mmCIF file with all atom_site columns, C-alpha atoms in Angstrom:
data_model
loop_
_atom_site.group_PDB
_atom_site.id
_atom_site.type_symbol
_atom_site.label_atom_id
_atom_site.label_alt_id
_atom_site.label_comp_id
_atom_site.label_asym_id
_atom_site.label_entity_id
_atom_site.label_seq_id
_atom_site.pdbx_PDB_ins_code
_atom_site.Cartn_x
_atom_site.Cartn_y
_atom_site.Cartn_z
_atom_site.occupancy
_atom_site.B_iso_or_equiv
_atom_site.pdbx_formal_charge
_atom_site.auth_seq_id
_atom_site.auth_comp_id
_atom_site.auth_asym_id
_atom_site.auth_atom_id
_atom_site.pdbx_PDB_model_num
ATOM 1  C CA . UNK P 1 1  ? -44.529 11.891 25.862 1.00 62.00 ? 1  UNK P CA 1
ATOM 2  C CA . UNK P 1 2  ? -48.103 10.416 25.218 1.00 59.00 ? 2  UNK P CA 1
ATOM 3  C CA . UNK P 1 3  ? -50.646 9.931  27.485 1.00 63.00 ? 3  UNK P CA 1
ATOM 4  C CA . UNK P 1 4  ? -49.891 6.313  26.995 1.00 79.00 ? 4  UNK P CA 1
ATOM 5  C CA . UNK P 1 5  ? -46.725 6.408  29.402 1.00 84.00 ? 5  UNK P CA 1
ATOM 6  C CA . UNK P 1 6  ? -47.547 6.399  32.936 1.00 89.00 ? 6  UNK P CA 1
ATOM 7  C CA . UNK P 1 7  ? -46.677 8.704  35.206 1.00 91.00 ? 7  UNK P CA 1
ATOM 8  C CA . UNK P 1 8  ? -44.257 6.753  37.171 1.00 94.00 ? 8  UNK P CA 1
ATOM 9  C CA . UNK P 1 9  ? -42.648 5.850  33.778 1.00 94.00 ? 9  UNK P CA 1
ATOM 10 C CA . UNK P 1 10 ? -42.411 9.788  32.943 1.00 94.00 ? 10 UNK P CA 1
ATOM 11 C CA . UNK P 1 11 ? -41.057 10.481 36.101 1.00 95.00 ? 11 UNK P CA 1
ATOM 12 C CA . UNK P 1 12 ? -38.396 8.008  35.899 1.00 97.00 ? 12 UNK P CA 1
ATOM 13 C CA . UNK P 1 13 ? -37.369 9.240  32.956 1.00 97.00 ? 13 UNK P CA 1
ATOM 14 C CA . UNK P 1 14 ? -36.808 12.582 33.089 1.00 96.00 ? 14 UNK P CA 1
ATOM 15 C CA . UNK P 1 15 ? -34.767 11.811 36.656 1.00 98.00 ? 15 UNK P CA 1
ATOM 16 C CA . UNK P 1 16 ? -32.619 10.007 34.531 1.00 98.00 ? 16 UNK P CA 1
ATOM 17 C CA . UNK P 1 17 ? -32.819 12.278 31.628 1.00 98.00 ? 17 UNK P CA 1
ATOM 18 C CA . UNK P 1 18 ? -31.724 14.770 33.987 1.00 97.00 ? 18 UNK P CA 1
ATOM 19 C CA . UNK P 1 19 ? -28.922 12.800 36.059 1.00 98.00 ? 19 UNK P CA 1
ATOM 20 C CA . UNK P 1 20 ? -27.316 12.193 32.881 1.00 98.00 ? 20 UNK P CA 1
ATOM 21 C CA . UNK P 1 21 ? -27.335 15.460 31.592 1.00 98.00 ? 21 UNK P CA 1
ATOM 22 C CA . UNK P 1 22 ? -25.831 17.320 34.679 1.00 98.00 ? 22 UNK P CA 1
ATOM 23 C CA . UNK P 1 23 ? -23.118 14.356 34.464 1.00 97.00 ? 23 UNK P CA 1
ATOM 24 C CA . UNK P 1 24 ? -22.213 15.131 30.727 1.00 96.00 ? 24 UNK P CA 1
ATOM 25 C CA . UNK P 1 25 ? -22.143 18.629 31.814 1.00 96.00 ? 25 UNK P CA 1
ATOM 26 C CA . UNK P 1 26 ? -19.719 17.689 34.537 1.00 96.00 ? 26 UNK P CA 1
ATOM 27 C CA . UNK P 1 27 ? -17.591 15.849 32.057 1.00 93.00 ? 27 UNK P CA 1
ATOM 28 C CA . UNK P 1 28 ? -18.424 12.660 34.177 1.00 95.00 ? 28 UNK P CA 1
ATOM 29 C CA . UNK P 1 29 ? -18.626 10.613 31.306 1.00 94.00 ? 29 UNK P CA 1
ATOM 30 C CA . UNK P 1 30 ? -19.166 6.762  33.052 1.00 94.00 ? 30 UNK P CA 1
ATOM 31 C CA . UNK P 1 31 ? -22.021 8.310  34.883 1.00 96.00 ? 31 UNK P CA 1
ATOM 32 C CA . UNK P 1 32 ? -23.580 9.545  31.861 1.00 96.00 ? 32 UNK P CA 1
ATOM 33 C CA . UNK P 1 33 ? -23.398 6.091  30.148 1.00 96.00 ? 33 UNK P CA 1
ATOM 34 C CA . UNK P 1 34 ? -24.177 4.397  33.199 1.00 96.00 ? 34 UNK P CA 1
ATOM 35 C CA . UNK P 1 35 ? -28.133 6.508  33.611 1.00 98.00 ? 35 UNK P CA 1
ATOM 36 C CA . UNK P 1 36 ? -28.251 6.820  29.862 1.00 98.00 ? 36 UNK P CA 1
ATOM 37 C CA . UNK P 1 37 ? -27.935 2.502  30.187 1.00 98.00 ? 37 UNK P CA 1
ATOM 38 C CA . UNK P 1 38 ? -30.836 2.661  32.622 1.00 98.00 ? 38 UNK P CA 1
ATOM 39 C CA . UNK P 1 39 ? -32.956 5.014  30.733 1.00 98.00 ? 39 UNK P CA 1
ATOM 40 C CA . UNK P 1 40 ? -32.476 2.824  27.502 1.00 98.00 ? 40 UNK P CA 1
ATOM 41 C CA . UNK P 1 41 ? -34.191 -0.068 30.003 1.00 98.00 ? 41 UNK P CA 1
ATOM 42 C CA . UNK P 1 42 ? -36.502 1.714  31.012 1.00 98.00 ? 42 UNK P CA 1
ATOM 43 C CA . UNK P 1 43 ? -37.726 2.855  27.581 1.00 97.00 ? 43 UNK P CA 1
ATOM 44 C CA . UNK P 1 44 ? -37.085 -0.666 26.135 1.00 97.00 ? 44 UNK P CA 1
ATOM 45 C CA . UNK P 1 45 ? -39.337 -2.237 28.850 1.00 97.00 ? 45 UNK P CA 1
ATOM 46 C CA . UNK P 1 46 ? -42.036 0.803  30.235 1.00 96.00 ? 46 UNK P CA 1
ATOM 47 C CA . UNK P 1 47 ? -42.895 2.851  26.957 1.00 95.00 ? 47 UNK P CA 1
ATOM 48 C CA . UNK P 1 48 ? -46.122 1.716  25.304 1.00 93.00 ? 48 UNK P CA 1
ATOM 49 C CA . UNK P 1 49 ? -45.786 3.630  22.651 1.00 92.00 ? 49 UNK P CA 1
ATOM 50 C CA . UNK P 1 50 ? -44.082 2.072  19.613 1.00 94.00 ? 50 UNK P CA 1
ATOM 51 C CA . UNK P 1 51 ? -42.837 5.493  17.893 1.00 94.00 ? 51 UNK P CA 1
ATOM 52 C CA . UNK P 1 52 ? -42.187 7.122  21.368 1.00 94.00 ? 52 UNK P CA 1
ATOM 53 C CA . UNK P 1 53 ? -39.754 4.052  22.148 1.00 95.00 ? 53 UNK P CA 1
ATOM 54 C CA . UNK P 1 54 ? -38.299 4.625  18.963 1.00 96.00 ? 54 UNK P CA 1
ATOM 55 C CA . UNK P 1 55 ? -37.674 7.723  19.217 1.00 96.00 ? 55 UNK P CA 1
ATOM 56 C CA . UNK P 1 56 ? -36.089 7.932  22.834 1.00 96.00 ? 56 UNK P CA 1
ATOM 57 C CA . UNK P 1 57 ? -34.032 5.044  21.992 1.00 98.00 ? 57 UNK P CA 1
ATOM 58 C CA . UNK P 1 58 ? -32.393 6.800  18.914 1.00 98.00 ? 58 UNK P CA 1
ATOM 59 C CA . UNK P 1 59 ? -31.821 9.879  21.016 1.00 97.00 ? 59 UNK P CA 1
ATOM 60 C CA . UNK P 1 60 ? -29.385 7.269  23.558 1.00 98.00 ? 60 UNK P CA 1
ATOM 61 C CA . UNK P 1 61 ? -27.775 6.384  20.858 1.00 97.00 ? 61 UNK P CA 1
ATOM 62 C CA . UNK P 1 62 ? -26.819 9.679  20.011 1.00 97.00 ? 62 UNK P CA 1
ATOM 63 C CA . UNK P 1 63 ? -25.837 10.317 23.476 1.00 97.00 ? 63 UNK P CA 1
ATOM 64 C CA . UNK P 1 64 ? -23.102 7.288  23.315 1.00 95.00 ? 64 UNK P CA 1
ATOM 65 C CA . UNK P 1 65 ? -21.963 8.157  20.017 1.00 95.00 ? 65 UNK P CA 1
ATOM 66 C CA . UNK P 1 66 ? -21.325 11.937 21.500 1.00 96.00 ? 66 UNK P CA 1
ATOM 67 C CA . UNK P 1 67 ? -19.761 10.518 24.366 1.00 95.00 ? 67 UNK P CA 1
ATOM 68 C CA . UNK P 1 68 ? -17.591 8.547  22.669 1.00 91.00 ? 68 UNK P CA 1
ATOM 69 C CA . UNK P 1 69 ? -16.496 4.982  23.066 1.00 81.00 ? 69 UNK P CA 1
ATOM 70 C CA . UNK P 1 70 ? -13.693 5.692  25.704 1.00 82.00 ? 70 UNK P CA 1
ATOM 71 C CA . UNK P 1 71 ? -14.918 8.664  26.774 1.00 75.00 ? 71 UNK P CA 1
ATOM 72 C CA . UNK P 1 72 ? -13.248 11.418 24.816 1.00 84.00 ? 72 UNK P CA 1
ATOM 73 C CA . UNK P 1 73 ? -16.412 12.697 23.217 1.00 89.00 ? 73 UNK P CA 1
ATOM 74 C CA . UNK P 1 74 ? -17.925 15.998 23.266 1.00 93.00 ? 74 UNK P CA 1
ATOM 75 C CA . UNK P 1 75 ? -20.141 15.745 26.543 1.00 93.00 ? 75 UNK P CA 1
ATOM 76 C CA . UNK P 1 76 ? -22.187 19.282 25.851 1.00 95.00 ? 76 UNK P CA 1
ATOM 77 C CA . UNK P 1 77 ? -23.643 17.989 22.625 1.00 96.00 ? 77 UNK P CA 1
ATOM 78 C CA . UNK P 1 78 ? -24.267 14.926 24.526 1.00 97.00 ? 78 UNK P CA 1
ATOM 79 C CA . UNK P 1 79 ? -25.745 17.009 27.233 1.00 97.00 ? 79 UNK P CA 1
ATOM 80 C CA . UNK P 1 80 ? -28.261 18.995 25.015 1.00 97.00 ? 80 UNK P CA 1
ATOM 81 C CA . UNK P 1 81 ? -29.312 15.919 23.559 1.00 96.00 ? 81 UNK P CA 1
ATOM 82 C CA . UNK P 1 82 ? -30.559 14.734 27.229 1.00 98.00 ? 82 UNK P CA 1
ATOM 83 C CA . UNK P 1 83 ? -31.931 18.028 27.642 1.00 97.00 ? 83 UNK P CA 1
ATOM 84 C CA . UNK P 1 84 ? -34.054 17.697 24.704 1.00 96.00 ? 84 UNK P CA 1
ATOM 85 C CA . UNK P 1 85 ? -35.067 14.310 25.470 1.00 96.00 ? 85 UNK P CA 1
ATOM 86 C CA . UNK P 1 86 ? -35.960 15.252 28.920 1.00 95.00 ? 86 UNK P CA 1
ATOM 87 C CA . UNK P 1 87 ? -38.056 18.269 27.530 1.00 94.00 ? 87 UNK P CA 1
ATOM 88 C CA . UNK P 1 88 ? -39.860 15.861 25.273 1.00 91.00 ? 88 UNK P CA 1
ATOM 89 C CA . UNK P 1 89 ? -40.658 13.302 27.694 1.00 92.00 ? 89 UNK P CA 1
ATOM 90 C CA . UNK P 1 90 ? -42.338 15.952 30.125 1.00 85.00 ? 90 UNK P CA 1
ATOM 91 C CA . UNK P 1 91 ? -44.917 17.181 27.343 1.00 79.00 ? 91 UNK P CA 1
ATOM 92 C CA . UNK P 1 92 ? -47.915 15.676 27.434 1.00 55.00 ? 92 UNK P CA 1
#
């Protein structure tokens, strides 16, 4: 992420980044949603960055779709996504 997030922002992030990714893993799907919901807040309201925000917001909604809509999804594409967000967010 850009030097343009804060810290506290980046941290935030990639604790729910990660949450949601060991959750997937875990096949604990309404977890997954429910820190995948917060991160989508938290980039829609804390990331300065227009393409950033963007970005991290498309990768959510790849994360739901992978889910799935009642849960039946595949949760370790879903997972890798995370990953990769959470990788991406903790470049600077």
């Amino acid at each position: 992420m850009s030097h343009d997030s804060p810290p506290d922002v980046t941290a935030v992030l990639g604790q729910l980044l990660s949450a949601g990714q060991q959750a997937a893993e875990d096949g604990d799907t309404e977890t997954a949603l429910s820190t995948v919901e917060s991160a989508e807040r938290v980039i829609s309201n804390k990331v300065p960055n227009e393409h950033e925000r963007k970005r991290l917001l498309h990768g959510c909604q790849r994360v739901r779709a992978h889910l799935g809509p009642d849960g039946t999804g595949d949760g370790a594409v879903a997972a890798e996504y995370l990953a990769a967000m959470e990788r991406q967010v903790g470049e600077e």
